[in-house]
Short mmCIF file of C-alpha atoms and ligand atoms in Angstrom, two decimals:
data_model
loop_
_atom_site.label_atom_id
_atom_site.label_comp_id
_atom_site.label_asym_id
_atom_site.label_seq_id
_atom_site.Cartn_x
_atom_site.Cartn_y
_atom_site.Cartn_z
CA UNK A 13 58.43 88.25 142.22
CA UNK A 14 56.11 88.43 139.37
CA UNK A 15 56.32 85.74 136.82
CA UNK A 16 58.55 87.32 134.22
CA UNK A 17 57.92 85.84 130.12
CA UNK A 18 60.94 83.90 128.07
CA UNK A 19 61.30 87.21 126.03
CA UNK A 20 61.29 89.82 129.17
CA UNK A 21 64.22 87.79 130.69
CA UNK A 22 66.43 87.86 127.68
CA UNK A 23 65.79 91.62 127.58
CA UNK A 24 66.76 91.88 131.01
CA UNK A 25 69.25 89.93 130.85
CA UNK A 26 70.44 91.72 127.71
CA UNK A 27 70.13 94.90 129.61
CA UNK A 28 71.71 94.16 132.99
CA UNK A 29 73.33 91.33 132.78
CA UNK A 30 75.67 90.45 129.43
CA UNK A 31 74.36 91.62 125.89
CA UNK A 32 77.21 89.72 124.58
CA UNK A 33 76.27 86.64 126.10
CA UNK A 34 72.47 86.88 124.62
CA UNK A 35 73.83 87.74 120.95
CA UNK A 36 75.51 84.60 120.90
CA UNK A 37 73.11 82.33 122.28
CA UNK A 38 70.84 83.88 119.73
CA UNK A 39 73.26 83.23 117.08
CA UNK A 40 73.32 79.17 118.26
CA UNK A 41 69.74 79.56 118.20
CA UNK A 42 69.85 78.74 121.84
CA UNK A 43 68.59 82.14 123.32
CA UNK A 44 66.45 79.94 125.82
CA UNK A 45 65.72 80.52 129.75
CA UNK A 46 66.43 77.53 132.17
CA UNK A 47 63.03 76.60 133.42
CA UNK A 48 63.15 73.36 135.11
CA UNK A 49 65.69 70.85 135.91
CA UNK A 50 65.84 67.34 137.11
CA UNK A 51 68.42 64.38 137.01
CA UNK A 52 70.06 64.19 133.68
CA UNK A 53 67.55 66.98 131.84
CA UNK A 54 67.43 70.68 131.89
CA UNK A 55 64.09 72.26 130.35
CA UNK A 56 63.71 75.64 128.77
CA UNK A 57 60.94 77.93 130.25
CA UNK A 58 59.00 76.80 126.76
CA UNK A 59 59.29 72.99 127.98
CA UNK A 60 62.15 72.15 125.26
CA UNK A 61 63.77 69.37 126.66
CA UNK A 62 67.79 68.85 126.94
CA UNK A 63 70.53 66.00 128.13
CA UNK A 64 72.34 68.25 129.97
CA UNK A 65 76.18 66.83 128.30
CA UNK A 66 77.85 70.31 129.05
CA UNK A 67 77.97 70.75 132.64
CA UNK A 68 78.17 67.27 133.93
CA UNK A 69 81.49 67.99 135.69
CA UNK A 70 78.96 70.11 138.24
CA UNK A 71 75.77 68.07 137.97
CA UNK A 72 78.12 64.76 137.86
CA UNK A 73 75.00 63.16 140.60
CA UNK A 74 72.34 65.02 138.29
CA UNK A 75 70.40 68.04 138.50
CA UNK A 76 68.79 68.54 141.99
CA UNK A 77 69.86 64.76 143.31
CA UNK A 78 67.35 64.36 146.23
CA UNK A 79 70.15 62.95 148.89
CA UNK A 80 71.87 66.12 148.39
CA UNK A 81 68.99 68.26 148.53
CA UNK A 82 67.96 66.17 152.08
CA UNK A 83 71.48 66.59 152.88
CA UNK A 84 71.78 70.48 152.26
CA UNK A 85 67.84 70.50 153.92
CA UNK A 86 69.35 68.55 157.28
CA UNK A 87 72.24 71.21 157.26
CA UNK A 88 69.72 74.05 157.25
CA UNK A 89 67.85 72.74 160.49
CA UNK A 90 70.98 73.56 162.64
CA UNK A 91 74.02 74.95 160.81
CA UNK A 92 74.64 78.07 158.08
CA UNK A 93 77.95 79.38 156.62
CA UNK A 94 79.87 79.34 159.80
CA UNK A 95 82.52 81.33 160.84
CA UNK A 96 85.40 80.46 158.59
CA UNK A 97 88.32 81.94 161.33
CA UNK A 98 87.30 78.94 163.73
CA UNK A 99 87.14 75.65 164.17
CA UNK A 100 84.65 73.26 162.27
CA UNK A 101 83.83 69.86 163.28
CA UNK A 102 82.35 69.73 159.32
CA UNK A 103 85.68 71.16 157.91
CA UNK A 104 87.55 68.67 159.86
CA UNK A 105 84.99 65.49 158.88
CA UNK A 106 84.95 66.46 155.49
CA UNK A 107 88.67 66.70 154.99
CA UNK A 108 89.34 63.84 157.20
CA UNK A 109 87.30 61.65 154.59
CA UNK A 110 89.20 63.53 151.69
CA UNK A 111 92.62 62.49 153.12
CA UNK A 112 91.27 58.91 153.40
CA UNK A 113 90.27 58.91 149.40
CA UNK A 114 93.02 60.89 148.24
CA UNK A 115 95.74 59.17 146.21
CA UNK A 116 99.36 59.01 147.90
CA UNK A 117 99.65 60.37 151.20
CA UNK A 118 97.68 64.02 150.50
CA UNK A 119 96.16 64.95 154.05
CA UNK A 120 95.50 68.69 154.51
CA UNK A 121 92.49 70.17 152.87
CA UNK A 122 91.71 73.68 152.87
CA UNK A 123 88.01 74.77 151.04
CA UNK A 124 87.24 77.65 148.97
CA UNK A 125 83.87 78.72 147.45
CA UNK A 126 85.12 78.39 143.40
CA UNK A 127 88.18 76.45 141.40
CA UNK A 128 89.81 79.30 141.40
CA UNK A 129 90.50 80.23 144.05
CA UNK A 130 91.61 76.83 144.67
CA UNK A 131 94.14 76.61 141.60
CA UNK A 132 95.28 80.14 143.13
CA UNK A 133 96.04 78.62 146.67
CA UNK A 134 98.01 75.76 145.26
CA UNK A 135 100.03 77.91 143.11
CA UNK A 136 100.76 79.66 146.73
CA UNK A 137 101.50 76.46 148.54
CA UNK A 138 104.13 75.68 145.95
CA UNK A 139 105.78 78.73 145.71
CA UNK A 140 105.99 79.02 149.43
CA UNK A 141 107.18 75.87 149.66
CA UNK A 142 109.77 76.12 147.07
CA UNK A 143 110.79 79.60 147.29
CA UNK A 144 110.88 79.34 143.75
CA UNK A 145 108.32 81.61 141.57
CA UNK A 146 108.23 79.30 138.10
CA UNK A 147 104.60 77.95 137.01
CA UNK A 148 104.67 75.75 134.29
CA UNK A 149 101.03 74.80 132.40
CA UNK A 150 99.38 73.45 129.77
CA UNK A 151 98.58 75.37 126.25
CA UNK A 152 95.30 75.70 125.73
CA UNK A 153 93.96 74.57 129.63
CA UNK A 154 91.91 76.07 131.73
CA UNK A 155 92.29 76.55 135.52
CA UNK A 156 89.76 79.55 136.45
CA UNK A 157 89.91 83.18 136.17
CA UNK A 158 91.16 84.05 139.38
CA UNK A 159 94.71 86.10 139.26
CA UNK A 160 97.14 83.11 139.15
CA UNK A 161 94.91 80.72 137.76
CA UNK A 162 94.34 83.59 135.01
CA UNK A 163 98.30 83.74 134.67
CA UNK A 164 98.40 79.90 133.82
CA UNK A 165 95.58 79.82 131.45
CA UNK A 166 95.03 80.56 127.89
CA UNK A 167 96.45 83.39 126.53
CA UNK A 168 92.81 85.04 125.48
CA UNK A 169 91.79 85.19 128.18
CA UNK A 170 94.92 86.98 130.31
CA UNK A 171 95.99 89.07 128.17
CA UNK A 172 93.34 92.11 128.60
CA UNK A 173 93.97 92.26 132.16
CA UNK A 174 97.80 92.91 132.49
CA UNK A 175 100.23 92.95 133.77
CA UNK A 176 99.56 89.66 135.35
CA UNK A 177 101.77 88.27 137.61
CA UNK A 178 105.11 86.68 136.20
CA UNK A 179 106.50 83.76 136.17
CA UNK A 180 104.38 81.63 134.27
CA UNK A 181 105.06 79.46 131.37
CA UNK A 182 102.83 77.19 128.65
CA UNK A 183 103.66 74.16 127.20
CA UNK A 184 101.91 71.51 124.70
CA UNK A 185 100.15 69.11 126.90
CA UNK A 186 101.37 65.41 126.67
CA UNK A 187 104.84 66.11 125.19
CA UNK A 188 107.44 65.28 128.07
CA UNK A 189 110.02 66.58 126.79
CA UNK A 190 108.66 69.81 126.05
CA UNK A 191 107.50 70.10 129.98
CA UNK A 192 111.41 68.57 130.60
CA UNK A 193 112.53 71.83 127.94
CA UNK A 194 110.49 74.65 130.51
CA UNK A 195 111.87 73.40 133.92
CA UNK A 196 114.27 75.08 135.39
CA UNK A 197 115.95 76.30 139.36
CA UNK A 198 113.11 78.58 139.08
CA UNK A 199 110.09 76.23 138.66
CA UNK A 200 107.70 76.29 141.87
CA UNK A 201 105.05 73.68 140.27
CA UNK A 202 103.79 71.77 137.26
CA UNK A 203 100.02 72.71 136.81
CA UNK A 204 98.31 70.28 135.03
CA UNK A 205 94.07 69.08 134.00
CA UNK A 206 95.10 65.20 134.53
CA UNK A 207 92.37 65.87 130.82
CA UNK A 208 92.08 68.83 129.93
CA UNK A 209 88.46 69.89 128.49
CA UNK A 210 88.94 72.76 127.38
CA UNK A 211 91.74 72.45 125.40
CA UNK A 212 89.57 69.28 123.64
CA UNK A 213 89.64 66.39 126.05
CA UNK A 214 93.52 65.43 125.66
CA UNK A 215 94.19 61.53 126.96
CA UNK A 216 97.65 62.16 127.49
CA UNK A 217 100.35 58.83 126.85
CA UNK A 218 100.64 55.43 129.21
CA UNK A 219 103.83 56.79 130.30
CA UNK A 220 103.04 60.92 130.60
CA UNK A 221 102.09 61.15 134.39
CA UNK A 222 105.14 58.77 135.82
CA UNK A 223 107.52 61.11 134.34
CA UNK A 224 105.87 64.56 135.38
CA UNK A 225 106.17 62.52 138.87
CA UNK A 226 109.53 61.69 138.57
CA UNK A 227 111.19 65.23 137.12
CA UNK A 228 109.21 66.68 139.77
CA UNK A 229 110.91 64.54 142.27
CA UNK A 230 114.04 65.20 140.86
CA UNK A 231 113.87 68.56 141.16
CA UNK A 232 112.30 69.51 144.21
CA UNK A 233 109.19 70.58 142.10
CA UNK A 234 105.42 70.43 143.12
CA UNK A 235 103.34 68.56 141.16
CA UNK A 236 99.36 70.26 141.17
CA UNK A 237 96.88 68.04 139.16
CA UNK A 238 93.59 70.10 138.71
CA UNK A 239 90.86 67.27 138.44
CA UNK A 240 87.81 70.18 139.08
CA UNK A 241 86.79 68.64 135.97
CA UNK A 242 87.91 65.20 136.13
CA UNK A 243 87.86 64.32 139.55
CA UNK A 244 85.21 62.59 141.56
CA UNK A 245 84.41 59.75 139.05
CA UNK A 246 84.08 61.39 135.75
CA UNK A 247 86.62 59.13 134.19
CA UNK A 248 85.30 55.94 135.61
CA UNK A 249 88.19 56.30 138.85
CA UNK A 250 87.67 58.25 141.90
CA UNK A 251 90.56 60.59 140.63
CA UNK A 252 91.79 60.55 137.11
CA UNK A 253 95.32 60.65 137.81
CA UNK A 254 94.85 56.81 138.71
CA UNK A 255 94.92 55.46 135.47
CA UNK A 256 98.24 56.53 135.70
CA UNK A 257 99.32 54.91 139.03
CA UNK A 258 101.16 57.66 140.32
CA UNK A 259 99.75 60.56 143.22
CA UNK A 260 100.72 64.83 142.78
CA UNK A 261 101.76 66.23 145.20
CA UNK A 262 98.12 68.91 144.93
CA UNK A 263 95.34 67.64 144.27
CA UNK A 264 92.14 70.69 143.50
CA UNK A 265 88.83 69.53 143.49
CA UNK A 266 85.42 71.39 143.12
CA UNK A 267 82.67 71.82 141.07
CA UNK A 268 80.92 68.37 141.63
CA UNK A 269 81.97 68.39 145.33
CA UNK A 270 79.37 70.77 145.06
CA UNK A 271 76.57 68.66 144.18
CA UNK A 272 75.25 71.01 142.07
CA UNK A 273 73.64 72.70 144.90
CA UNK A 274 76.19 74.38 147.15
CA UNK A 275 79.73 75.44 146.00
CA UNK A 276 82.60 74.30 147.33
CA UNK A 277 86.26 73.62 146.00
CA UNK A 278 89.62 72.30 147.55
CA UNK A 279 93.03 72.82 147.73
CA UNK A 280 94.30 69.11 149.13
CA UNK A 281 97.98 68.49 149.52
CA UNK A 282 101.01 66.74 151.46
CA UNK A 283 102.41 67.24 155.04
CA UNK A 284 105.61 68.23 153.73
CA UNK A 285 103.58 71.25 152.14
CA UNK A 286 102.07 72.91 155.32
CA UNK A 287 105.46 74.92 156.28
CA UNK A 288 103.99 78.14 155.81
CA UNK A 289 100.38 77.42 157.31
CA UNK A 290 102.73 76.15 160.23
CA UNK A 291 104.29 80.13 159.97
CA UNK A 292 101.00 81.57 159.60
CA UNK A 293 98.02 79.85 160.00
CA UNK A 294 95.70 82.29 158.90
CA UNK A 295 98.03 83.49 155.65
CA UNK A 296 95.51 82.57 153.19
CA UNK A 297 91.41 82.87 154.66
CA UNK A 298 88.24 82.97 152.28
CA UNK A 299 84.95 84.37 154.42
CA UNK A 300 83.03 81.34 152.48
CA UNK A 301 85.73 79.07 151.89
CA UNK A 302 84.28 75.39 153.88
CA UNK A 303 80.73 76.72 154.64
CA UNK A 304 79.68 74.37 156.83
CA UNK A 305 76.25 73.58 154.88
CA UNK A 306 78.86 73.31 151.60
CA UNK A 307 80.64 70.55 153.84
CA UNK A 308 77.48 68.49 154.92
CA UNK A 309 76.34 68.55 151.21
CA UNK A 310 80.46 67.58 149.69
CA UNK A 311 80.26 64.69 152.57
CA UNK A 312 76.55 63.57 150.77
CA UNK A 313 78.65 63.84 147.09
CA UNK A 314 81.32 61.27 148.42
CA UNK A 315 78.86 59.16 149.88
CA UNK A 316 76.98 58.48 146.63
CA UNK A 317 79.96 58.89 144.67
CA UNK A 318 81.79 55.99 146.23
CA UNK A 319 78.70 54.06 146.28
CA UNK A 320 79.07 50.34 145.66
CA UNK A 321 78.43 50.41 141.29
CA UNK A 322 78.71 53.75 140.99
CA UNK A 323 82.12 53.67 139.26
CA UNK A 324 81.11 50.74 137.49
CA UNK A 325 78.20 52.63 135.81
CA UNK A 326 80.57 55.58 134.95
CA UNK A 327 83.23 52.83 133.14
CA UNK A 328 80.27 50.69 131.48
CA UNK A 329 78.37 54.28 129.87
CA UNK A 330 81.83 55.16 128.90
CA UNK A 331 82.48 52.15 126.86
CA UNK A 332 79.27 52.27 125.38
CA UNK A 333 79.74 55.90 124.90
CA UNK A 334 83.03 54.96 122.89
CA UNK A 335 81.57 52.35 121.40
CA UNK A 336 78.90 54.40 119.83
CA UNK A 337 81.34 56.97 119.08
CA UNK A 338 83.98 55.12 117.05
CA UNK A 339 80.92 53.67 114.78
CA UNK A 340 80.26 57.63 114.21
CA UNK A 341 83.73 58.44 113.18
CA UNK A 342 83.88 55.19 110.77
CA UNK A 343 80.32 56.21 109.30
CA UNK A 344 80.99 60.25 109.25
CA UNK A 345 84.81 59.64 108.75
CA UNK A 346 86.70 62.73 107.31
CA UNK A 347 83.90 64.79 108.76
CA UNK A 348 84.76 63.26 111.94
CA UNK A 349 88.76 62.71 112.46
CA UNK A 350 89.08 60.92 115.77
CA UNK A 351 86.83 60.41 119.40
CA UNK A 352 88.61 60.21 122.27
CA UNK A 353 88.44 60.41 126.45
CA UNK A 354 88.23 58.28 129.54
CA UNK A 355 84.82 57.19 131.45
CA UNK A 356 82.14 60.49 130.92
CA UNK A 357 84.42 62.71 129.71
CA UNK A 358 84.73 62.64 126.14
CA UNK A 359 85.42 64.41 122.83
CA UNK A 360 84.42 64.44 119.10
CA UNK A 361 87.02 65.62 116.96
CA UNK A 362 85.54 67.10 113.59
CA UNK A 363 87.76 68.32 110.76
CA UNK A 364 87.37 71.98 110.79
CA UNK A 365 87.36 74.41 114.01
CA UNK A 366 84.01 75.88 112.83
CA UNK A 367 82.16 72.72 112.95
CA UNK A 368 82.53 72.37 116.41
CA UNK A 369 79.76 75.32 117.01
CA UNK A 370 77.90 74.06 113.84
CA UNK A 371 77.48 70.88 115.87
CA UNK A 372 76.53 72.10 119.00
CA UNK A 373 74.25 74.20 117.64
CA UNK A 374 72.56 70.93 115.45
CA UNK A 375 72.96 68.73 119.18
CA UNK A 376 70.80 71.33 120.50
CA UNK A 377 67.79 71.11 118.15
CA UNK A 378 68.15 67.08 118.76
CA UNK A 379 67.71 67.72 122.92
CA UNK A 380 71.30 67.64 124.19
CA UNK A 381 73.61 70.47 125.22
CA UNK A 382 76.66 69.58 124.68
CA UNK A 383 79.56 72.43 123.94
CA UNK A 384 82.52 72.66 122.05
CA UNK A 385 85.74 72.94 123.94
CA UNK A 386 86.38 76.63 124.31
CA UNK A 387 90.00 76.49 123.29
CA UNK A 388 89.72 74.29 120.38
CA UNK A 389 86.38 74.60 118.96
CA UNK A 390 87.40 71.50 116.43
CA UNK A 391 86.30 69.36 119.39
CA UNK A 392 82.82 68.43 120.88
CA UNK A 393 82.94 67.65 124.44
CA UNK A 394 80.35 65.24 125.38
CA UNK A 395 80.10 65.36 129.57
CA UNK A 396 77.02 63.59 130.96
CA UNK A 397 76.18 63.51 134.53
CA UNK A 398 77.68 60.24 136.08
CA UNK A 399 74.33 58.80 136.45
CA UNK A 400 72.81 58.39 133.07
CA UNK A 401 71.64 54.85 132.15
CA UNK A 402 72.05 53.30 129.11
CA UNK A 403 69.00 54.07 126.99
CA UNK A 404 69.97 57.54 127.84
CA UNK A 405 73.60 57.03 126.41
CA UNK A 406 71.72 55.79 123.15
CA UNK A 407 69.41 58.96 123.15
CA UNK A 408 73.02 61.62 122.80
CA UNK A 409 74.52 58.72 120.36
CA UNK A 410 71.44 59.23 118.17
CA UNK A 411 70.62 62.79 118.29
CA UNK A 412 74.65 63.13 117.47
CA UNK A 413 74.39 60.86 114.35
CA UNK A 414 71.32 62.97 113.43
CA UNK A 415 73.26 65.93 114.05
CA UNK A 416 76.18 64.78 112.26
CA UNK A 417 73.88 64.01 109.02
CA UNK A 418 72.58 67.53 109.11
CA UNK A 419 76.20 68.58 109.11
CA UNK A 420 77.29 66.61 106.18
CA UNK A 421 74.20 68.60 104.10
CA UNK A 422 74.94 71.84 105.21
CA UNK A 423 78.44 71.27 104.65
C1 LIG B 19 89.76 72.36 134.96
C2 LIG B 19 89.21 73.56 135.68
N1 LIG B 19 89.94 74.13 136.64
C3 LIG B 19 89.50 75.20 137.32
C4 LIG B 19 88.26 75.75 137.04
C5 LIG B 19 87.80 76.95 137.79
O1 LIG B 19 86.72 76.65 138.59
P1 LIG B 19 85.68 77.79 139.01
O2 LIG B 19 84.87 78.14 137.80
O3 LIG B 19 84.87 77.15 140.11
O4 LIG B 19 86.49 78.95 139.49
C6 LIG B 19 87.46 75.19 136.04
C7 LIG B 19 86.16 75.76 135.69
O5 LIG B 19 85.55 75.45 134.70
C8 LIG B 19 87.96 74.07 135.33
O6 LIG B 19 87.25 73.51 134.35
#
């Protein structure tokens, strides 16, 4: 293929790929072409330099980790996709070390290529389960674009593409008794981010996840936490819902489990949830869901993931992260109006909904991406790969108190 210029791929890509998409990155002044990529950094085919803060939650081990590119290259030498109607000694290794991390007694896993799908699987496992229909979510969250993840999510983004299917209800994240308000005989499942990002990185109360547990036990509903985000260390624990001390009953894992190099997601759950797989065992199949080179290269994620330190780092960058943060908020205060998350996932809250681009766009001229949170643009979501080191942690707390400086002039 012949080496294509900056400009001629955001014509193409204008032409056959999303105008809309180049417009806007033009209006962030960020109409640049991925070039290369390593660890923490992503460089523009000009050789701009970024901390890559957005996508963390997919490059949590960094941006082509070399034990999961030696892992994917082993795979290559003897496996490929596999066929996903038959056995699979990598399906059953991987899960098999799932069920042995998972919190509570979670033991099945089944693997699908995107979150998605995922979410949409354990919305079936709960209804089948049940035999009730009822979905309750979170306002403002984010659980894919698949059909019944669609139905959970924000309403912007369902509502071009009805009718959707029924039975699903929103309400405020964090507020127990509003979830307590929107169960009823019908609910199937709770569907809750443990934090959601999109809807700005919401740390919900001490005592928020022991009583979704407990009104789910008390009425026979199924508790789905979707850590695709959170899970696998971002918030300084294996899973997030651990801060919390109690286990869902469906857990959904993915983008990181992909090491940033091969995609694969998860639908893990109880025995007591299997019924209909027992009925059926082939009621729900995805050609590329648990490719076996996706397995040999989630089995390399856990491996560094649960590395002796590794959680240690994520906890001590966090701190300094917040650290760093609240002297921001005291220094920029009123443009700034609070900081908040757990381990590597955290957000800036600025006083106005249109700062949040303003700031991204400023973050990027300083050499980090780092986004605002889709479905409240009043927040900055910082997400750094799990890796970064501390002088690193000090580069985004600078280029943000630049940033924030050239935001206070503008303003
Ligand atoms: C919390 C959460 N759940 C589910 C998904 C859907 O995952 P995917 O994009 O792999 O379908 C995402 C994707 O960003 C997500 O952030």
């Amino acid at each position: 293929m012949a080496e294509q210029t900056p400009a001629e791929v955001i014509r193409d890509f204008a032409a056959y790929v999303s105008p809309g998409r180049v417009a806007l990155y033009e209006q962030l002044g960020f109409a640049a072409v991925p070039g290369e990529r390593e660890g923490i950094y992503l460089f523009d085919t000009e050789g701009r330099r970024f901390i890559n803060c957005r996508c963390g939650e997919i490059f949590n081990l960094g941006h082509r980790n070399p034990a999961i590119i030696e892992a994917l290259r082993r795979a290559l030498d003897t496996l490929d996709i596999g066929d996903h109607a038959l056995l699979s000694a990598q399906r059953a290794v991987l899960a098999k070390r799932l069920a042995q991390l998972m919190p509570g007694d979670i033991q099945y896993s089944v693997f699908t290529p995107s979150g998605g799908e995922a979410i949409d699987l354990a919305i079936k496992i709960a209804r089948a389960a049940t035999g009730r229909t009822g979905i309750v979510s979170a306002s403002g969250g984010f659980y894919g674009h698949t059909g019944l993840a669609l139905a959970a999510g924000d309403p912007a983004y369902r509502e071009p593409f009805g009718p959707l299917a029924p039975g699903f209800t929103q309400v405020p994240f964090g507020d127990i008794a509003a979830l307590e308000r929107a169960l009823d005989e019908s609910t199937a499942a709770v569907l809750l981010e443990t934090i959601p990002a999109t809807a700005g990185v919401l740390v919900p109360p001490a005592d928020y996840y022991p009583a979704v547990r407990r009104l789910c036990d008390e009425r026979g509903i199924v508790w789905i936490a979707d850590e695709v985000q959170v899970g696998l260390g971002r918030t300084g624990n294996l899973w997030a819902v651990e801060e919390w001390g109690v286990a869902p009953d469906v857990m959904v894992i993915g983008k990181g489990l992909s090491g940033g190099l091969y995609p694969i997601s998860a639908t893990c759950y109880r025995p007591q949830l299997n019924g209909i797989f027992e009925q059926n065992p082939f009621i729900h199949t995805s050609s590329f869901g648990g490719s076996e080179l996706g397995c040999a290269v989630a089995l390399a994620v856990l491996d560094q993931t649960t590395a002796p330190g590794f959680q240690e780092n994520v906890r001590e960058r966090g701190n300094q992260f917040m650290q760093g943060l609240t002297a921001l908020w005291e220094k920029y205060n009123g443009l700034v109006i609070d900081v908040r998350g757990r381990g590597l996932i955290l957000g800036v809250e600025l006083a106005r909904p249109d700062l949040g681009p303003a700031l991204t766009m400023l973050m990027l001229r300083h050499g980090v991406l780092a986004i605002y949170a889709n479905n409240r643009p009043s927040t900055l979501q910082i997400k750094p790969p799990l890796i970064i080191n501390a002088e690193e942690v000090e580069q985004v707390l600078q280029a943000l108190d630049q940033s924030l400086q050239m935001l206070i002039s503008m303003r």
